[in-house]
Coordinates of C-alpha atoms in Angstrom, one line a residue:
X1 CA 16.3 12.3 67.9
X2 CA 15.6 9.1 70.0
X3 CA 16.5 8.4 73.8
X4 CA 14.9 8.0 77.4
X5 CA 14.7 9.3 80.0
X6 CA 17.2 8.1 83.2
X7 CA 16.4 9.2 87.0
X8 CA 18.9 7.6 89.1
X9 CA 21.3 10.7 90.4
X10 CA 24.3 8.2 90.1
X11 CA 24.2 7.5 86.6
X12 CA 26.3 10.0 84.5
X13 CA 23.4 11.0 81.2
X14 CA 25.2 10.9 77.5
X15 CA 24.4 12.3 74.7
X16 CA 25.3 11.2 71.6
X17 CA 25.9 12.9 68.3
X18 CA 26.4 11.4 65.5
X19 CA 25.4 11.1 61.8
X20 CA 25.4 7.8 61.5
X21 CA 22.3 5.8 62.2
X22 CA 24.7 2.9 62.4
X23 CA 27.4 4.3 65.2
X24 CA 24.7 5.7 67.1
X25 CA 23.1 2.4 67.9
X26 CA 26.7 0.9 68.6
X27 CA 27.4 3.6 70.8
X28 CA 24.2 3.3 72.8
X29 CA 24.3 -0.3 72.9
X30 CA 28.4 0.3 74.6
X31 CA 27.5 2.9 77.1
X32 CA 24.3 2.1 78.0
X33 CA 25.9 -1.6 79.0
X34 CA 28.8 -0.1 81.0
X35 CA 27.8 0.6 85.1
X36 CA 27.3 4.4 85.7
X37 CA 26.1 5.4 82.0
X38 CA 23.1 5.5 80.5
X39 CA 22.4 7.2 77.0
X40 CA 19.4 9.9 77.1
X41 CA 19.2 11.0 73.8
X42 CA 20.7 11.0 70.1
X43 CA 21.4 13.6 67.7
X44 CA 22.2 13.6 64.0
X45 CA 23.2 16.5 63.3
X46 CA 24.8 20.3 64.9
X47 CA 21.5 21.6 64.8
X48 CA 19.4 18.3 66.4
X49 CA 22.7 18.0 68.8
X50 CA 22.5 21.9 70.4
X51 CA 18.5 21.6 70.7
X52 CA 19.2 17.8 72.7
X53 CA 22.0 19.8 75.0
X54 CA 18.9 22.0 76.0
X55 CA 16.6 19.7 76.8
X56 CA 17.8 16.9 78.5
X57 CA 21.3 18.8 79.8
X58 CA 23.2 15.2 79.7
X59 CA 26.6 15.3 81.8
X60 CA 28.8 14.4 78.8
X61 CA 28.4 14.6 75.1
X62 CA 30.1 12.2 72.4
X63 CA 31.3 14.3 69.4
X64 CA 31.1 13.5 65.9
X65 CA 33.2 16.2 63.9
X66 CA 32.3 14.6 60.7
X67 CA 28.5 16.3 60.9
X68 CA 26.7 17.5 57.8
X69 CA 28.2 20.4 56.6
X70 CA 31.2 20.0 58.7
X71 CA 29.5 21.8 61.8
X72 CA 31.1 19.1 64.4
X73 CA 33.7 22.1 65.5
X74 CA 30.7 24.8 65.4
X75 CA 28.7 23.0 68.1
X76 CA 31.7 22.3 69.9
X77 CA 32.5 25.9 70.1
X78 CA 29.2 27.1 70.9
X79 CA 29.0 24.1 73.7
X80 CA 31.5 25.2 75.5
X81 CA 30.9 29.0 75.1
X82 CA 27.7 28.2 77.3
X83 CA 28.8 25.8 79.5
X84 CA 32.2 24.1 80.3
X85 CA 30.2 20.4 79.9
X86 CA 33.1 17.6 79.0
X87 CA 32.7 17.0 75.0
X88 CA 34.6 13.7 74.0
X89 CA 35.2 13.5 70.5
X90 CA 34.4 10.4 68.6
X91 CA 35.2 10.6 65.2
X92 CA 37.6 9.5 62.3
X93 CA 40.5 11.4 62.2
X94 CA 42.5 10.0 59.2
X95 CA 44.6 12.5 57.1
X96 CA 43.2 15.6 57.6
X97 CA 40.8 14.8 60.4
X98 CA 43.9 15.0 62.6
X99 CA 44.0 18.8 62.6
X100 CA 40.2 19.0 63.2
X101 CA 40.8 16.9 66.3
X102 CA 44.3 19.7 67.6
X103 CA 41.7 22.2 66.4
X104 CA 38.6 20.5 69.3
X105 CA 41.5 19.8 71.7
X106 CA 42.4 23.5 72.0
X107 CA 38.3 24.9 71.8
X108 CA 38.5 22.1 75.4
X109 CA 37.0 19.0 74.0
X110 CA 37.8 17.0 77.0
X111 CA 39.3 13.8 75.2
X112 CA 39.3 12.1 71.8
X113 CA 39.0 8.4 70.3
X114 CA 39.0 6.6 67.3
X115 CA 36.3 5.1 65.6
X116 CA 36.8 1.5 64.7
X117 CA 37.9 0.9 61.4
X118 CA 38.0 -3.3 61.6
X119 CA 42.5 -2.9 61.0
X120 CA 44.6 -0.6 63.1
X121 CA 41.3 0.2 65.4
X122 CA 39.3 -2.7 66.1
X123 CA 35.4 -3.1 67.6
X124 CA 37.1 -4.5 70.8
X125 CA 39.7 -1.8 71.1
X126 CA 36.9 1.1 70.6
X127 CA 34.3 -0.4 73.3
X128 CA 37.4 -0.3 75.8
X129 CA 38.6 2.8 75.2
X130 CA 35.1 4.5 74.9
X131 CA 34.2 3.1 78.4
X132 CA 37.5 4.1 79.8
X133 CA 37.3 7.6 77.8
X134 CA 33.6 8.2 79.2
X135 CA 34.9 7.5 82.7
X136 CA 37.7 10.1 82.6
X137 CA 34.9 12.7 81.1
X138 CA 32.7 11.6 84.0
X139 CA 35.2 12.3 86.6
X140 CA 36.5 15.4 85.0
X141 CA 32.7 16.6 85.2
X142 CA 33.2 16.7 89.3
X143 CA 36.7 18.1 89.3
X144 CA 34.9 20.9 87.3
X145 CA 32.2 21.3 90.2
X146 CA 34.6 21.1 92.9
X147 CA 37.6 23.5 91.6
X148 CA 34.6 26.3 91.0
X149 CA 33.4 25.8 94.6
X150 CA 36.9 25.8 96.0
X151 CA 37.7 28.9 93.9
X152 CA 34.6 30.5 95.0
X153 CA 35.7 29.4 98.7
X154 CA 39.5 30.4 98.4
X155 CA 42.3 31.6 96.6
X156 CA 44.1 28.5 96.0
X157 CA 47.6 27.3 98.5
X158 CA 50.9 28.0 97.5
X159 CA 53.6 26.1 98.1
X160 CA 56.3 28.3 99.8
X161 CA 59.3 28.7 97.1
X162 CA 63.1 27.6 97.8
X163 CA 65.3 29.8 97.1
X164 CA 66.8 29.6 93.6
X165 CA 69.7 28.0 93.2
X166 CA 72.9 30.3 92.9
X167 CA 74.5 30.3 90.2
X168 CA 72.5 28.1 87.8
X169 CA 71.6 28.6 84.7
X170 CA 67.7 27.8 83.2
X171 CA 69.0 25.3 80.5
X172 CA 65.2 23.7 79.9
X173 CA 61.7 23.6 80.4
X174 CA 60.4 20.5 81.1
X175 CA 56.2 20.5 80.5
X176 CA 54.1 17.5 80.8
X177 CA 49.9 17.1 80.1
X178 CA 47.4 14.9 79.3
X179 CA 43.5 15.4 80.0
X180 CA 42.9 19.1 79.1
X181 CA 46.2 19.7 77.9
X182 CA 46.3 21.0 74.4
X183 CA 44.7 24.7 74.8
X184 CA 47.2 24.7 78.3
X185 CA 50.6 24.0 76.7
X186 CA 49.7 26.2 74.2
X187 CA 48.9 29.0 76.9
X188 CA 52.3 28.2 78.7
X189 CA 54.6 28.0 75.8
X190 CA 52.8 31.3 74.2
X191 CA 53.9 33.0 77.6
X192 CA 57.5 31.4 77.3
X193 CA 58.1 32.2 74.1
X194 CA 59.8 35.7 74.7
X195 CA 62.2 34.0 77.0
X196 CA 64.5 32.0 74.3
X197 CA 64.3 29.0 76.5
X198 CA 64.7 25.2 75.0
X199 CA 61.1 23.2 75.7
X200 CA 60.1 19.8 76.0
X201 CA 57.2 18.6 76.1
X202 CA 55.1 14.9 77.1
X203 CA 51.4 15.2 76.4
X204 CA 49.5 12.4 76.5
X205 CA 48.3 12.0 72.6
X206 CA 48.3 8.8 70.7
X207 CA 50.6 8.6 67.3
X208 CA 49.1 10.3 64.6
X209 CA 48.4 13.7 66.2
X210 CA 51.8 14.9 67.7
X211 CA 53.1 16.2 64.3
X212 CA 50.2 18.3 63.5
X213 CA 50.3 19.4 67.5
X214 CA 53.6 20.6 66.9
X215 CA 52.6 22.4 63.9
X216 CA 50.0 24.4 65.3
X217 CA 51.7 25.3 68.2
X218 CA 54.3 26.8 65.9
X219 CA 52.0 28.7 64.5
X220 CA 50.6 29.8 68.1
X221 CA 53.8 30.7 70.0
X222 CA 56.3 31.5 67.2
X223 CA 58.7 29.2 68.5
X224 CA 60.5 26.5 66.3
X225 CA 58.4 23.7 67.5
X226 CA 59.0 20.2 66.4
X227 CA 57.7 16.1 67.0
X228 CA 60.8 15.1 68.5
X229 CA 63.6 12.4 66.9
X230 CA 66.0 10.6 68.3
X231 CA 69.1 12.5 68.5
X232 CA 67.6 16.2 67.4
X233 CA 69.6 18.8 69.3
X234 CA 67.6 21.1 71.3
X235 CA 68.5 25.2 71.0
X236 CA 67.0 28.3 72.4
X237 CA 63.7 29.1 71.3
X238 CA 63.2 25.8 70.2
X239 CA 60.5 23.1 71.7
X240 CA 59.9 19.4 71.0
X241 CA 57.2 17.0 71.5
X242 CA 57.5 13.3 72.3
X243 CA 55.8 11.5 69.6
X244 CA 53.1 9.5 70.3
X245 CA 53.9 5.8 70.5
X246 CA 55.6 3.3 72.3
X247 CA 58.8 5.2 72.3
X248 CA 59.7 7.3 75.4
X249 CA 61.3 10.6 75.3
X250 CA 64.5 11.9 77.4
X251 CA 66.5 14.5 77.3
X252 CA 70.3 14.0 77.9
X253 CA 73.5 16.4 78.3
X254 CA 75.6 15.1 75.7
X255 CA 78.8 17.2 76.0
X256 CA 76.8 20.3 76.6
X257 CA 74.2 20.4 74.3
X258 CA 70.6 18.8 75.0
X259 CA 69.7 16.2 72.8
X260 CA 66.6 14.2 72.8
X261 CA 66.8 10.0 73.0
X262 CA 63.6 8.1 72.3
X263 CA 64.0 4.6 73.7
X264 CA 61.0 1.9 73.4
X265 CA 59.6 0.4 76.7
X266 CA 56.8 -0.3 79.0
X267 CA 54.5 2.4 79.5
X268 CA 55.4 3.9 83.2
X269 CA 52.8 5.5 85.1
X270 CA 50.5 3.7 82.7
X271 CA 51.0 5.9 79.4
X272 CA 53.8 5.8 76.8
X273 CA 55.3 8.4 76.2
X274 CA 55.5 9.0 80.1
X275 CA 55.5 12.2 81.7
X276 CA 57.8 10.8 84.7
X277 CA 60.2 9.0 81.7
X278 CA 61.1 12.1 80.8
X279 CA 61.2 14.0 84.3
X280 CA 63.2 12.0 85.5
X281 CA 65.7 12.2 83.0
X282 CA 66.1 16.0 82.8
X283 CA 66.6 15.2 86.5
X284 CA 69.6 13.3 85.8
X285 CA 71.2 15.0 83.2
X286 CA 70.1 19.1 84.1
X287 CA 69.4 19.1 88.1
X288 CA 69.0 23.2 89.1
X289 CA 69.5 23.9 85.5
X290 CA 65.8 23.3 84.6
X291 CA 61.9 23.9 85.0
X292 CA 59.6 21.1 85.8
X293 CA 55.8 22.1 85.0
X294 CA 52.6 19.5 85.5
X295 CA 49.7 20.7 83.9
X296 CA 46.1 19.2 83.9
X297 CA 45.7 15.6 83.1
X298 CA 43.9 12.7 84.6
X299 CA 46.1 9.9 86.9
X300 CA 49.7 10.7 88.5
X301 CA 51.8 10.5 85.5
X302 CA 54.7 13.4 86.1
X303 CA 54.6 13.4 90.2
X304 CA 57.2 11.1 90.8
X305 CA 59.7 12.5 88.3
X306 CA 58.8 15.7 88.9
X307 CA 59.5 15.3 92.9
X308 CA 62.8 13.6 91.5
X309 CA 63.7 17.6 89.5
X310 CA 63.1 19.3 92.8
X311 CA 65.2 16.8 95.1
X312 CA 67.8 17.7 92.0
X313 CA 67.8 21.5 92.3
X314 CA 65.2 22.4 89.5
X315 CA 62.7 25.2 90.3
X316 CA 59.0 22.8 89.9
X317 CA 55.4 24.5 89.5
X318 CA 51.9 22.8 88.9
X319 CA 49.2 24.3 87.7
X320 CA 46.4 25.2 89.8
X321 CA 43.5 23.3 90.8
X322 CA 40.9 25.5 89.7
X323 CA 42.3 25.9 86.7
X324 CA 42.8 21.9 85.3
X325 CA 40.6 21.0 83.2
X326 CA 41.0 17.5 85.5
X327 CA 43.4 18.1 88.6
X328 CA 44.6 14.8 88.8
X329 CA 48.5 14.8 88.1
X330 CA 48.8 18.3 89.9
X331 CA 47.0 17.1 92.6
X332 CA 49.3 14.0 92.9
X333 CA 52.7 16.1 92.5
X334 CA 51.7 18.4 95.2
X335 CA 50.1 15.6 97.4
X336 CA 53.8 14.1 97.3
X337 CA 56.0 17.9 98.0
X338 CA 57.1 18.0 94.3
X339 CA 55.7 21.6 94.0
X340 CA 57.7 24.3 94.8
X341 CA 54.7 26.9 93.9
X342 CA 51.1 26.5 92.6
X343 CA 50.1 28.5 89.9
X344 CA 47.2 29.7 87.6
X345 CA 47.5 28.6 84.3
X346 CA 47.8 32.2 82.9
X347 CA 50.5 33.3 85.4
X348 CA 52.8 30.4 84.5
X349 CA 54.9 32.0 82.2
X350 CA 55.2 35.0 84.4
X351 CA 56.2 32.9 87.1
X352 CA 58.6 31.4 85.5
X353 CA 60.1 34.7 84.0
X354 CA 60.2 36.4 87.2
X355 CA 62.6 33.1 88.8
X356 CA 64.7 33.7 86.1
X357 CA 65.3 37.4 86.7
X358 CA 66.5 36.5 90.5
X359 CA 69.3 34.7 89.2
X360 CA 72.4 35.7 89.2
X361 CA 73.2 33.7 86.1
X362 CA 71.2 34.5 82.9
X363 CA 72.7 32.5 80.5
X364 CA 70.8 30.4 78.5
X365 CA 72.3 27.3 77.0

C-alpha cells in the first residue's frame, strides 16, 4: 500500500482499491489531476483495503469487486456496516459481473462505472465519467452529514395532503431513482407488493444492468418484474423497468389497458431514460388514477414531471431527506410544490396503502 498524505480540508481524500498495479496508477494519475481530489492511499486487496479505511479514513473509496478471492462484495459489506462512507464501484462488469454490481448497489455502493476496455468503453470516456462519478460521491458525502444533523434537529416537514380524489381509481405507480436507488425501490416495491398494483419504474442505470435489476427484484418482492419493451401490457402485480439506453419509457392508456412505449430521444433532465419522460406521460394518459414517487438520486430529474402528476390529480410523495442516500431530486420536487407528503423510505408503502383505503373506489385496473 502506497499514497500521501493531503492536509488541505477542501480536498475530498480517495482511496483506491484495486488489484491491479496497472489501474491503480491510472486511477491516481485521474483523480489526483481533477480539482478537489487527491488520492491518499492504495490498496490491493480486501484485506490491505479495510486496514487503509482505518488509517487514513479517506472520504470516498473506489471499489474493485474483482479482488483476490472475490472479496470486493465482502469489504463492501463490512464498509458500510461500520460507517455509511460513499463506495463507488470501479470494476468490469461483463456477463456475470453485472449481478455483482445489483448485488453492491443494494449493500449502498453509492455509484458504479466501467473500466475501460479500449471498444465500447474508452480511456477518454472512463476519465470523464470517473471525475463526474467521484464528484457525485463527494457531494453525496455532505448530504449524508447534513440529513443526520437535520434528523438529529427535527422530524422532517410534511407537506400537507389534498384530499384524494373521489372516485378514482389507483391504476399505477409511477417510481423514479437514481443515486442510491437500487436497495430504495427495492424497499418500496417489497412494501407494495401486497397491494396488486401495476409499477413502473425509471432508475438511472446504464444498459447492461436493468435486466438483471429486474431479476433480482423479482426475486425480492414476488412481483412479476420485467426490463420493459415496447408495447408490453402492464397488469396488476406486475412492474417494469425502463431499459437502460437511449430509449425513453412512457406509459400510455391504450383503450384501457396500460402499455409501455419506448421512443428514442434526447436525454431530458440530462439522463436517458428520464424520470420526468415518463412522469409526465402517466400525467397525460392516468391524471388522479396514479402514484408519483421520487426517491433518492443526484440532480432534478423527476420534479418537473412529477409537479405535472399532481397538477393532474395523482396523489405525489418523495422520500425524505434524511433518508436519501443524496437528496437531490426530492429536494428539487418539493422545492417546486410537486410533493403532496414527505415520507421515510420505510413508511412509503404504508403510505401509499393507507390513500388507497380512503377511496371510495378500490378497483384496480
Amino acid at each position: 500500500m502506497t499514497g500521501t498524505s493531503f492536509t488541505a480540508s477542501a480536498t475530498v481524500k480517495v482511496l483506491v482499491v484495486d488489484d491491479s498495479v496497472l489501474m491503480q496508477k491510472l486511477m491516481t494519475q485521474i483523480i489526483d489531476s481533477a480539482p478537489g481530489f487527491k488520492v491518499i492511499g492504495v490498496a490491493g486487496s480486501a484485506e490491505e483495503g479495510w486496514d487503509a479505511i482505518q488509517a487514513l479514513r479517506p472520504d470516498v473509496v473506489t471499489l474493485d469487486l474483482e479482488l483476490p478471492g472475490r472479496h470486493g462484495l465482502k469489504l463492501l459489506a463490512r464498509v458500510l456496516k461500520q460507517d455509511p462512507l460513499p463506495v463507488l464501484i470501479v470494476s468490469a462488469f461483463g456477463g456475470p459481473g453485472a449481478d455483482n454490481t445489483i448485488q453492491a448497489l443494494e449493500l449502498g455502493a453509492i455509484d458504479f462505472i466501467e473500466k475501460p476496455d479500449g471498444t465500447t468503453h474508452t480511456l477518454e470516456g472512463f476519465m470523464s465519467h470517473l471525475v463526474a462519478a467521484l464528484q457525485r460521491a463527494a457531494a453525496s458525502r455532505k448530504m449524508i452529514a447534513a440529513a443526520k444533523q437535520m434528523a438529529q434537529l427535527a422530524q422532517p416537514r410534511m407537506v400537507p395532503p389534498r384530499e384524494p380524489a373521489r372516485g378514482a381509481k389507483a391504476a399505477l405507480i409511477a417510481i423514479g431513482a437514481s443515486t442510491g436507488g437500487v436497495p430504495a425501490v427495492q424497499t418500496v416495491m417489497r412494501d407494495l407488493a401486497p397491494l396488486q398494483l401495476p409499477i413502473s419504474v425509471v432508475q438511472h442505470m446504464p444498459p447492461g444492468y436493468t435486466q438483471r435489476f429486474a431479476e433480482r427484484l423479482a426475486t425480492a418482492t414476488g412481483l412479476d418484474v420485467r426490463e420493459a419493451t415496447d408495447g408490453m401490457r402492464l397488469k396488476p402485480g406486475m412492474a417494469v423497468i425502463a431499459p437502460g439506453g437511449p430509449r425513453h419509457l412512457e406509459i400510455e392508456d391504450r383503450r384501457g389497458e396500460l402499455t409501455c412505449v419506448l421512443k428514442e430521444g434526447p436525454t431530458v433532465s440530462g439522463h436517458s431514460p428520464s424520470v420526468d419522460v415518463m412522469f409526465h406521460s402517466v400525467a397525460r394518459s392516468l391524471g388522479p388514477q396514479a402514484f408519483g414517487i421520487l426517491l433518492t438520486g443526484m440532480g432534478r430529474d423527476g420534479a418537473d414531471g412529477l409537479l405535472a402528476m399532481r397538477k393532474a390529480g395523482a396523489e405525489t410523495l418523495i422520500q425524505s431527506g434524511e433518508t436519501c442516500v443524496v437528496n437531490g431530486m426530492p429536494k428539487a420536487a418539493f422545492e417546486i410544490g410537486a410533493a403532496e407528503r414527505v415520507v421515510p423510505l420505510d413508511q412509503i408503502g404504508a403510505a401509499i396503502g393507507q390513500l388507497l383505503s380512503e377511496r371510495p373506489s378500490q378497483r384496480t385496473a
